[in-house]
Coordinates of C-alpha atoms in Angstrom, one line a residue:
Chain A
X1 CA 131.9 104.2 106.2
X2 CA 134.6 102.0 107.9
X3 CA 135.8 100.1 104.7
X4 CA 135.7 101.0 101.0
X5 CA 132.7 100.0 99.3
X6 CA 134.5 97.5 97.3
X7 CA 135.0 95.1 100.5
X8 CA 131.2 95.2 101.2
X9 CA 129.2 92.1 101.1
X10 CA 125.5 92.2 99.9
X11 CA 124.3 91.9 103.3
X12 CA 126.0 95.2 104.1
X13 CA 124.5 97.3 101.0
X14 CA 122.0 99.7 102.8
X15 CA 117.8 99.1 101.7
X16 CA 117.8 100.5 98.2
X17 CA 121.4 101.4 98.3
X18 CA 121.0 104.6 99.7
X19 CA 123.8 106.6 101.0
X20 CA 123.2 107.3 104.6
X21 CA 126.3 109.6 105.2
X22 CA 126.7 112.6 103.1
X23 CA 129.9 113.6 101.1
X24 CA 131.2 109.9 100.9
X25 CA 132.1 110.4 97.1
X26 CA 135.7 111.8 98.4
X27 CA 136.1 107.9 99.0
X28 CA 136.3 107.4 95.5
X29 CA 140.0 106.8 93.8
X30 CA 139.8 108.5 90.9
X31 CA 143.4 107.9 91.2
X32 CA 142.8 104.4 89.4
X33 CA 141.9 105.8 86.3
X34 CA 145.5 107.0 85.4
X35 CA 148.3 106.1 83.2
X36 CA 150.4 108.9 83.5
X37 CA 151.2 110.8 86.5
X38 CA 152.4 114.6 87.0
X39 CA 156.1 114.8 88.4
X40 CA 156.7 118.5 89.9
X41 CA 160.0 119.8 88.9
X42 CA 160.4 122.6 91.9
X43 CA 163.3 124.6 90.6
X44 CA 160.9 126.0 88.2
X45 CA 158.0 126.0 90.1
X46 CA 156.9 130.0 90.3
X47 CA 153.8 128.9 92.5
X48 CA 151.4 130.7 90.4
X49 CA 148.9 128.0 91.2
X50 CA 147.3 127.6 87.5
X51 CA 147.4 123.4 88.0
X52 CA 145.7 124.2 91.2
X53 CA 143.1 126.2 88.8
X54 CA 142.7 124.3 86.0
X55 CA 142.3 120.7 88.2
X56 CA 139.3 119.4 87.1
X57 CA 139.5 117.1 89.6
X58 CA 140.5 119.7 92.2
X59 CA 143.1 116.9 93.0
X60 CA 146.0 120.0 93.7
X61 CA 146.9 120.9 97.5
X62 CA 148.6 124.0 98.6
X63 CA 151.9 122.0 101.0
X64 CA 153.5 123.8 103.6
X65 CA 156.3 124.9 101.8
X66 CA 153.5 126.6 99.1
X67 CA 154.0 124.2 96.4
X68 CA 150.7 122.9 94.7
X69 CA 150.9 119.3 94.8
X70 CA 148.5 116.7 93.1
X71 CA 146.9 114.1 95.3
X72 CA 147.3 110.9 93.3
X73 CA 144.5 109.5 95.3
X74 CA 141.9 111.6 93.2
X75 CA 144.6 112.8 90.0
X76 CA 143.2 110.7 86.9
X77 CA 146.4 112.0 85.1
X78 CA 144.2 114.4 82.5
X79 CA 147.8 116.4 82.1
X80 CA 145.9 119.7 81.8
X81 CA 148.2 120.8 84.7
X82 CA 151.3 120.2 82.3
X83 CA 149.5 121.9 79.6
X84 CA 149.2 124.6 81.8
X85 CA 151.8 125.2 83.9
X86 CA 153.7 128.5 82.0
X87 CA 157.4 126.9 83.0
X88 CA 157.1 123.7 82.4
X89 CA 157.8 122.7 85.3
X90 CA 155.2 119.6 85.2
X91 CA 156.2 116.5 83.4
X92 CA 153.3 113.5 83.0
X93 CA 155.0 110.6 84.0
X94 CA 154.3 107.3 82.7
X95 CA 153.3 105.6 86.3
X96 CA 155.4 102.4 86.3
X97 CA 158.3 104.0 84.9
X98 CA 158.8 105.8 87.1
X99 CA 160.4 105.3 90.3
Chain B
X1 CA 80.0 91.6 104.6
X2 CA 80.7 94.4 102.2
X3 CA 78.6 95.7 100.0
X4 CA 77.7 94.0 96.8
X5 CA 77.7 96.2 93.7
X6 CA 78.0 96.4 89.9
X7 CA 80.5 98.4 88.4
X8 CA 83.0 98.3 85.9
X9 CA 86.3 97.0 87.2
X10 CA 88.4 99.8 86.0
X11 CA 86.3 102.4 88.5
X12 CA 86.4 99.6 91.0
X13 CA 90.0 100.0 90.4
X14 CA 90.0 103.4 90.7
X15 CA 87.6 103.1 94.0
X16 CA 90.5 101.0 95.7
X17 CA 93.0 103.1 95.4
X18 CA 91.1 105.8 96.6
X19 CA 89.8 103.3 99.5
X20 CA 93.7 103.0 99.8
X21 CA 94.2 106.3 100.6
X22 CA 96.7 107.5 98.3
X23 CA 98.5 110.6 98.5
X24 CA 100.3 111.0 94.9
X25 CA 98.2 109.7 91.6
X26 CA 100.8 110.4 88.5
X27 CA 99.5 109.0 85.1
X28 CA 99.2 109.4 81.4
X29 CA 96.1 108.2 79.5
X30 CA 95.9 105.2 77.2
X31 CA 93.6 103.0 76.4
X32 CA 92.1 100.6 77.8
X33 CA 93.6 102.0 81.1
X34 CA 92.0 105.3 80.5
X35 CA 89.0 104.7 83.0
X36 CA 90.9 104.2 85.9
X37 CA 92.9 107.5 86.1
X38 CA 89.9 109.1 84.1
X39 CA 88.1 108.5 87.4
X40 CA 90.8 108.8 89.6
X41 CA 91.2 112.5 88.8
X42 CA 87.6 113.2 88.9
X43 CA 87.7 111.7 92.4
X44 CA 90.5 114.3 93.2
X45 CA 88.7 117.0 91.2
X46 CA 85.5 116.4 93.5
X47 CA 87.5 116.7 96.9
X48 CA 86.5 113.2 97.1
X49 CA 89.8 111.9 97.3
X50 CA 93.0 114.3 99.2
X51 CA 95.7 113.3 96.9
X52 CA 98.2 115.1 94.4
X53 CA 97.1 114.2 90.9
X54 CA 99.9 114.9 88.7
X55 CA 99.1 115.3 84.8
X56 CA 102.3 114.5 83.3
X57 CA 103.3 114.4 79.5
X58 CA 104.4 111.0 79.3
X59 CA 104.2 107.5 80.9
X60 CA 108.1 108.2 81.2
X61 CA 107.2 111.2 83.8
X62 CA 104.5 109.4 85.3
X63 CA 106.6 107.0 86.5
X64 CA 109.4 109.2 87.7
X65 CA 107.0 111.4 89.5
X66 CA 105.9 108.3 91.2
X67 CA 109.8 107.9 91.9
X68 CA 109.9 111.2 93.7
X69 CA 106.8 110.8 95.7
X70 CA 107.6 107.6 96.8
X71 CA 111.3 108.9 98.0
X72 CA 109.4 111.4 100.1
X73 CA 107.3 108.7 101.9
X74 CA 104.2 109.3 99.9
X75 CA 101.8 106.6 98.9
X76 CA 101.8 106.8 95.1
X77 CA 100.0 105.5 92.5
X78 CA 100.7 104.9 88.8
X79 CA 99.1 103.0 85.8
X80 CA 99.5 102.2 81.8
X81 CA 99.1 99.9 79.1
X82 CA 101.7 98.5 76.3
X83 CA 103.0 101.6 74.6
X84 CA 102.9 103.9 77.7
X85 CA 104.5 101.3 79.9
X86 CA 107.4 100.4 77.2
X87 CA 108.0 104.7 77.6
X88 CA 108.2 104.2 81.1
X89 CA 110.2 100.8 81.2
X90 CA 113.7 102.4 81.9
X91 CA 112.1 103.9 85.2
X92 CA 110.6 100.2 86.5
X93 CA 114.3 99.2 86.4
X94 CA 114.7 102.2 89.0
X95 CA 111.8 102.1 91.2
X96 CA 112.4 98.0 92.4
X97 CA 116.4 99.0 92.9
X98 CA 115.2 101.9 94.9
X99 CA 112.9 99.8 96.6
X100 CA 110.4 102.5 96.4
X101 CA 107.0 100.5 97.0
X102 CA 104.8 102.0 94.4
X103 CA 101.7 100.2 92.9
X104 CA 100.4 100.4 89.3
X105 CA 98.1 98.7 87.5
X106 CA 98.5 97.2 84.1
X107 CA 95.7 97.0 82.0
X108 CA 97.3 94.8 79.7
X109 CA 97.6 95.6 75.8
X110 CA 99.4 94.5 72.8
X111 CA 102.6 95.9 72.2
X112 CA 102.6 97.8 68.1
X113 CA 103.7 96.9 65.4
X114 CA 100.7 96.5 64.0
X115 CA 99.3 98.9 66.1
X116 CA 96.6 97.3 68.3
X117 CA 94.5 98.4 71.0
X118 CA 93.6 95.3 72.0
X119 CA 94.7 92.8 74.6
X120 CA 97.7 90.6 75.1
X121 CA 100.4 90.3 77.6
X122 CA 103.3 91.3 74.8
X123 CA 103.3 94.7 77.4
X124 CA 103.9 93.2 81.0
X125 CA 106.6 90.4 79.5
X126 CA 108.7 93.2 77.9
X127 CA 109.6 94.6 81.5
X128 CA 109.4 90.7 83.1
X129 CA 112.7 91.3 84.5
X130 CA 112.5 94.7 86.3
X131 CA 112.5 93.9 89.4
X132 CA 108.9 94.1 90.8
X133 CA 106.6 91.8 92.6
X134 CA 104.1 91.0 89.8
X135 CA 100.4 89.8 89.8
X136 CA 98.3 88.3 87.0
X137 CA 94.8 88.5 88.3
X138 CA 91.7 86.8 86.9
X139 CA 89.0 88.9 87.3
X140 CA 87.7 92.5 88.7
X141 CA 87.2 91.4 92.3
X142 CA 90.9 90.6 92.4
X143 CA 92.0 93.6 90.9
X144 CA 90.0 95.5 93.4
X145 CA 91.4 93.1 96.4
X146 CA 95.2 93.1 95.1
X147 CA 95.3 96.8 95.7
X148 CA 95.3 96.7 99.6
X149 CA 97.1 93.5 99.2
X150 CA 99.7 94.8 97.0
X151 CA 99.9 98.1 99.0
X152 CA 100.5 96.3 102.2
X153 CA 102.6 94.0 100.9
X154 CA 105.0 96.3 99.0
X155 CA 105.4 98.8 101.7
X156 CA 106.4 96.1 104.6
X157 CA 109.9 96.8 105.8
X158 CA 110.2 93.3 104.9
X159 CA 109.4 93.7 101.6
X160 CA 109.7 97.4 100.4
X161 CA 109.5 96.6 96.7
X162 CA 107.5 97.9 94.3
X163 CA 104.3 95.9 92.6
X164 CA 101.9 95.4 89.6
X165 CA 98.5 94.0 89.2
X166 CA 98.1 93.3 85.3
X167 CA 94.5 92.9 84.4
X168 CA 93.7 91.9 80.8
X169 CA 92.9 95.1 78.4
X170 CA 88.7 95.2 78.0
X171 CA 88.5 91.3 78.9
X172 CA 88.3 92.6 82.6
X173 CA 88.9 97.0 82.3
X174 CA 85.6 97.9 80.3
X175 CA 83.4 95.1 81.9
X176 CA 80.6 95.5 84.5
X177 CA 81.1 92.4 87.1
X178 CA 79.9 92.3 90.5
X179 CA 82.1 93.9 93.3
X180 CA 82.2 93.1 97.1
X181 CA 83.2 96.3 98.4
X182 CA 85.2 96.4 101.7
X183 CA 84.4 98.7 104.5
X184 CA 86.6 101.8 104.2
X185 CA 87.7 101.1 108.2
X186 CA 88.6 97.4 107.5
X187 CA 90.6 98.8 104.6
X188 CA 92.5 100.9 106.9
X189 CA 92.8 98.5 109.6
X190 CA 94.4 96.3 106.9
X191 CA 96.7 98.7 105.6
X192 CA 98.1 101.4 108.0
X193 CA 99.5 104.0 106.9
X194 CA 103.0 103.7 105.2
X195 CA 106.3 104.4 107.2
X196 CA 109.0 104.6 105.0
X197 CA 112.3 102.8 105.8
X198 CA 114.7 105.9 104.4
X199 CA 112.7 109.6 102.7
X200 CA 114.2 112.3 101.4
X201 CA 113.6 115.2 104.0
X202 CA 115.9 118.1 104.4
X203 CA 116.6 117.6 108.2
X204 CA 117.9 114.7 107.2
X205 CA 119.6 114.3 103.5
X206 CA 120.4 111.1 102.4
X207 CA 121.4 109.8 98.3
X208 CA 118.9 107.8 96.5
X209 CA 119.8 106.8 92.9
X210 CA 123.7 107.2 93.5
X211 CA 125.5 105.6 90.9
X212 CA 127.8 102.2 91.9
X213 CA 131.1 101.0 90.3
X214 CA 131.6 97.9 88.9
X215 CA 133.1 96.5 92.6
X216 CA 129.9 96.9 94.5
X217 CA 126.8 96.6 91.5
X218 CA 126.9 92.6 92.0
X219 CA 126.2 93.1 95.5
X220 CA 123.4 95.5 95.1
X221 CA 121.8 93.1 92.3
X222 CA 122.1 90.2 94.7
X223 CA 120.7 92.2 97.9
X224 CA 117.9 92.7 95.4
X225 CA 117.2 89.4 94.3
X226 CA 117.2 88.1 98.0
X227 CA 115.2 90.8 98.6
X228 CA 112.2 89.8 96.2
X229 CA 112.5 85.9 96.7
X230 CA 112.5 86.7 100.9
X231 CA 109.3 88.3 100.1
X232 CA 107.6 84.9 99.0
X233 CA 106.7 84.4 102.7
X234 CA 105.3 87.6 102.8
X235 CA 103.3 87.3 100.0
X236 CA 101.7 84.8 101.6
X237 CA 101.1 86.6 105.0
X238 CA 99.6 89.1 103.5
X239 CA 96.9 87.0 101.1
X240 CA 96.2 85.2 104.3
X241 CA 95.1 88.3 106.1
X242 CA 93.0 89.4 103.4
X243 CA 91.6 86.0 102.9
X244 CA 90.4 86.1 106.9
X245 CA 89.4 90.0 106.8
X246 CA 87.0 89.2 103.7
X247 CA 87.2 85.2 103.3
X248 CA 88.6 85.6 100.1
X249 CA 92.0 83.5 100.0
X250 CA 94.4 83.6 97.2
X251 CA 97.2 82.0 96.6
X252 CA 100.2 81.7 94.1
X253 CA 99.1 79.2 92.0
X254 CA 95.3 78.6 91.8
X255 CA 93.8 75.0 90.3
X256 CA 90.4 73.9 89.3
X257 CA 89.6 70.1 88.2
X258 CA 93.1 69.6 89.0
X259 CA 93.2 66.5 91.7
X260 CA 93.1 63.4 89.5
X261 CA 93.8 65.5 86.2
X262 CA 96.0 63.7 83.9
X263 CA 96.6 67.0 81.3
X264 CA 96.1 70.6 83.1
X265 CA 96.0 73.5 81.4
X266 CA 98.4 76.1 82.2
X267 CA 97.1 79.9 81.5
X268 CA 97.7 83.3 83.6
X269 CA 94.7 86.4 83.4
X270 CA 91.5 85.9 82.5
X271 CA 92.3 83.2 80.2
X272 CA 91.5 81.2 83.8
X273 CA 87.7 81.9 83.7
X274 CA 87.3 80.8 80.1
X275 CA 89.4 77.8 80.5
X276 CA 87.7 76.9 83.4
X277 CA 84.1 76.3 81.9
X278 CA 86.4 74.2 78.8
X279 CA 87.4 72.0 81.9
X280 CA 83.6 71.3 83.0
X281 CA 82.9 70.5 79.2
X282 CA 85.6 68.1 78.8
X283 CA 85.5 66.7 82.2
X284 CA 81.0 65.9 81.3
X285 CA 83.0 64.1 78.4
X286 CA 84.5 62.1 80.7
X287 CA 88.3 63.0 80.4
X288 CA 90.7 64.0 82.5
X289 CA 91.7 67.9 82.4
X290 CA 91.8 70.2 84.9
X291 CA 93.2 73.7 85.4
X292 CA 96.4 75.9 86.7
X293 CA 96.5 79.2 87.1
X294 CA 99.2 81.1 87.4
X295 CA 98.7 84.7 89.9
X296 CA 101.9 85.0 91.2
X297 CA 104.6 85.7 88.1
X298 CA 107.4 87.5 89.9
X299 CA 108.3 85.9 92.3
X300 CA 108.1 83.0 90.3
X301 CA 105.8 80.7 92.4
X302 CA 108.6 77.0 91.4
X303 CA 107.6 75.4 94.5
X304 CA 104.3 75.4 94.6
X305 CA 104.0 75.0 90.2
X306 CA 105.9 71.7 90.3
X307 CA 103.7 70.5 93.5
X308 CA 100.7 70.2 91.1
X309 CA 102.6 69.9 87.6
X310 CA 104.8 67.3 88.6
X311 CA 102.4 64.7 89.0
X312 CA 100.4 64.9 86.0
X313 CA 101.0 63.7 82.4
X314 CA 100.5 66.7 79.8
X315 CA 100.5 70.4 80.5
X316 CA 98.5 72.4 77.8
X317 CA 100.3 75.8 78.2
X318 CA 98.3 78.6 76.7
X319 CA 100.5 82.0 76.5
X320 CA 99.7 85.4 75.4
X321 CA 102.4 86.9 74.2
X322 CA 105.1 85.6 71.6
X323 CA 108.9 85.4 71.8
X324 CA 110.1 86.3 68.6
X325 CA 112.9 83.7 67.5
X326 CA 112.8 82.2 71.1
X327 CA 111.6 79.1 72.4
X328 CA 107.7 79.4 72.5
X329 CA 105.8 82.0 75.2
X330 CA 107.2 83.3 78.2
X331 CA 104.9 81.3 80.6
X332 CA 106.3 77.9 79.1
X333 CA 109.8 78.8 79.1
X334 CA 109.3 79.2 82.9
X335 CA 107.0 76.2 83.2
X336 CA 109.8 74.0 81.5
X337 CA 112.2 75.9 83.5
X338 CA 110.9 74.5 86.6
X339 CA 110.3 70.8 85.0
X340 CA 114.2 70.5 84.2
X341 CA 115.9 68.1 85.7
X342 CA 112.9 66.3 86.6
X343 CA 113.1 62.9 85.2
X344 CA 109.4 62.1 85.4
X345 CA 108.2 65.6 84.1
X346 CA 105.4 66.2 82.2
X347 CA 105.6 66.8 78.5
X348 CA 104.6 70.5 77.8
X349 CA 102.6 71.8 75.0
X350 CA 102.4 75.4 74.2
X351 CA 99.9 77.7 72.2
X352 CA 100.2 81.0 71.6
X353 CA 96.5 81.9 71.8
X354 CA 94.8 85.3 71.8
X355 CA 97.2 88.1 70.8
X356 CA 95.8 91.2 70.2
X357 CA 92.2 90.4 71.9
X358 CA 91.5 87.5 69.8
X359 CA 88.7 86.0 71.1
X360 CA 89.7 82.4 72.8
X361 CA 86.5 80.5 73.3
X362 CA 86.0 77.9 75.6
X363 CA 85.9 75.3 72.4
X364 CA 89.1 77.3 71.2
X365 CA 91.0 75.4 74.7
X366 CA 89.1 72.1 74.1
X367 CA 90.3 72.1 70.6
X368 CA 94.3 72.9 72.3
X369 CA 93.8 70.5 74.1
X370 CA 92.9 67.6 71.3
X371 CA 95.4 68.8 69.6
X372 CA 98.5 68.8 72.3
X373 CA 96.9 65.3 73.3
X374 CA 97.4 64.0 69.4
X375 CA 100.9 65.4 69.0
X376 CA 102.0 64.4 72.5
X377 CA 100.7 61.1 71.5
X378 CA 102.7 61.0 68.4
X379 CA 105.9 62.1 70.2
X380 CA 106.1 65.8 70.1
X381 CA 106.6 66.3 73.6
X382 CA 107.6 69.9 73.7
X383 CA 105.5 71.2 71.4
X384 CA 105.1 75.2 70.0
X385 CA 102.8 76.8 67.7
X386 CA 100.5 80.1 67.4
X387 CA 97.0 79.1 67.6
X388 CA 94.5 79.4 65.5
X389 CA 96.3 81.1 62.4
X390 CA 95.1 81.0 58.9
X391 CA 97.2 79.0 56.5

């Protein structure tokens, strides 16, 4: 797909709307769904990975630096991570508030 | 010429869509469709037909079975009446938005309650709206003809929806009538075998059935709605084929008596036979009444409807099936439909005439017809009653 789906026109909507190319749901932004947003507080980060675990989403990414990090393309801001996490060291974040 | 034989038109049914060479068959029983698949699975029982006949457990699975074969790029083949095709309603919805070109027959029946074996079209005008090409035919040589024509038709890549043939319950399914059979090689010269725009096959997985968000469902609804009114021309094509492989032409909207008429009767099914032999009465009367007849439903034929309607005086439209707390039957709503906005439009009259099998006469439609004259006549132009009820 060259362009999200929602900048298709009606003439470009395949026979029957099929999908022709496999694994295009990773296009979707879950990430629209959210009100709250995790903030990672990395002094207490222990990198167990348990937000990578519990994800239901799998929206959590190992970095470079081996922090798990949430991709806010796909996060819907569940907080289960938060929940989770035995330090505390994720705060949900109302989005706009924060800067 | 074909051969010219008596049978009932259910078997001539099934006969077609053998002749049609179908590959799937997926169907529940229920009468008065019974005889069609009853003989459709003896057919495949005998080895005289090489198709999958699935016996499913409900007209919902028959249906979706039909869904899956059709994905596949098999030829499949469903049918049902009222009850069994208000279980399998949710699926129609999926098969035209799929554009999976399946074919079933209706052999139409009165939705319950009271429960009612008998004919109306209360069945076919609760799943108006889902999405398929949709015949009303007037008698068993058509329901044998609209087979191949629907078959062709749906599976064109121009096309590629799904269609029904709705035959009135017993009026036409448990009647003998003489059949012109078509040579099983002119069948298959008329309709090749189907090649399916997109399949499911492992070598080459696609989605079918994926689910859209609210910024692309318009778009999808509208590709689909262009899609069924593109296939007008089609339609057309494909009864003019037929017409010059077995000099049987149809078209959308049929008339009889009609050039001169100055009140036509509207009706759709085999109302059009009966109403037919009114029009000769009244016309040996001496007055002016002729006859439309509705075939095509979905795509609703507008153009070629207001073409005859709009230059007559009355239309007497008969319906068969009721819209509870709505404006009168389905048929006139879309008759006035395509009268609005006409300033010299016709005034339209309509009965609701033979629900549940009730026998309509020929007098019964000369006696519509007085009484639509008088009431026009004394400024009731858009008249709506149930006809012939007890008061």
């Amino acid at each position: 797909m060259t362009k999200p789906e929602s900048e298709w026109t009606w003439k470009e909507i395949p026979v029957g709307n099929v999908i022709l190319e496999p694994g295009n749901a990773s296009q979707y932004r879950t990430g629209d769904w959210k009100s709250l947003k995790p903030i990672l507080d990395m002094e207490k980060c222990i990198h167990c990975g348990l937000c990578y675990i519990f994800c239901p989403d799998m929206a959590y990414n190992l970095n470079e630096e081996g922090y798990f990090i949430a991709d806010l393309f796909y996060c819907k801001g569940c907080g289960i991570c938060a929940k989770e996490c035995p330090t505390g060291a994720i705060t949900m974040v109302v989005e706009e508030e924060e800067k | 010429m074909g051969k010219r034989v008596g049978m009932e038109v259910s078997i001539a049914a099934a006969e077609a869509v053998k002749q049609a060479s179908v590959d799937v068959i997926s169907a529940y029983p229920i009468t008065p469709q019974t005889h069609i698949v009853e003989h459709l699975s003896e057919l495949v029982a005998n080895g005289e037909l090489d198709a999958e006949f699935f016996c499913v457990e409900s007209e919902h699975s028959a249906l979706s079975v039909c869904v899956g074969s059709e994905a596949t790029g098999a030829r499949s083949f469903t049918c049902t009446s009222a009850q069994g095709l208000a279980l399998m309603s949710e699926i129609t919805y999926i098969a035209s938005a799929l554009r999976l070109p399946i074919v079933m027959i209706i052999a139409n029946r009165t939705l319950s309650a009271p429960l009612s074996i008998w004919n109306d079209h209360s069945d076919a005008m609760s799943i108006r709206d889902c999405g398929w090409i949709q015949f009303f035919v007037e008698n068993g040589q058509e329901v044998y003809d609209h087979v191949f024509i629907s078959y062709r038709l749906a599976e064109d890549r121009a096309v590629l929806l799904p269609a029904i043939i709705n035959m009135d319950g017993f009026t036409l399914s448990h009647v003998i009538e003489p059949f012109e059979m078509i040579e099983q090689e002119k069948v298959d010269q008329f309709l090749p075998p189907y090649q399916p725009l997109y399949r499911l096959h492992p070598d080459r997985p696609i989605t079918m059935g994926a689910f859209a968000l609210p910024s692309i469902f318009a778009e999808t609804k509208k590709a689909q709605e262009v899609a069924i009114w593109s296939s007008m021309p089609k339609i057309l094509e494909t009864w003019k084929a037929f017409g010059d492989m077995t000099g049987r032409y149809y078209k959308p909207i049929e008339t009889y008596k009609a050039e001169d008429a100055e009140t036509l009767l509207v009706t759709m099914g085999s109302f059009g036979e009966t109403a037919s032999v009114a029009v000769d009465r009244m016309r040996e009367e001496g007055r002016s009444v002729g006859l439309l007849k509705i075939r095509l439903w979905r795509p609703f034929p507008f153009e070629d409807f207001r073409q005859v309607a709009l230059k007559v005086k009355d239309l007497v439209v008969i319906d068969r099936a009721i819209s509870v707390g709505g404006p009168g039957g389905p048929v006139a709503s879309e008759v006035k439909a395509a009268l609005y906005g006409y300033d010299s439009r016709p005034s339209v009259y309509n009965f609701v005439a033979g629900i549940s099998g009730r026998d309509v006469a020929p007098f019964d439609f000369v006696k519509m017809v007085d009484k639509a004259e008088i009431e026009i006549e004394e400024g009731n132009r858009e008249g709506y009653e149930l006809y012939g009820v007890r008061e």
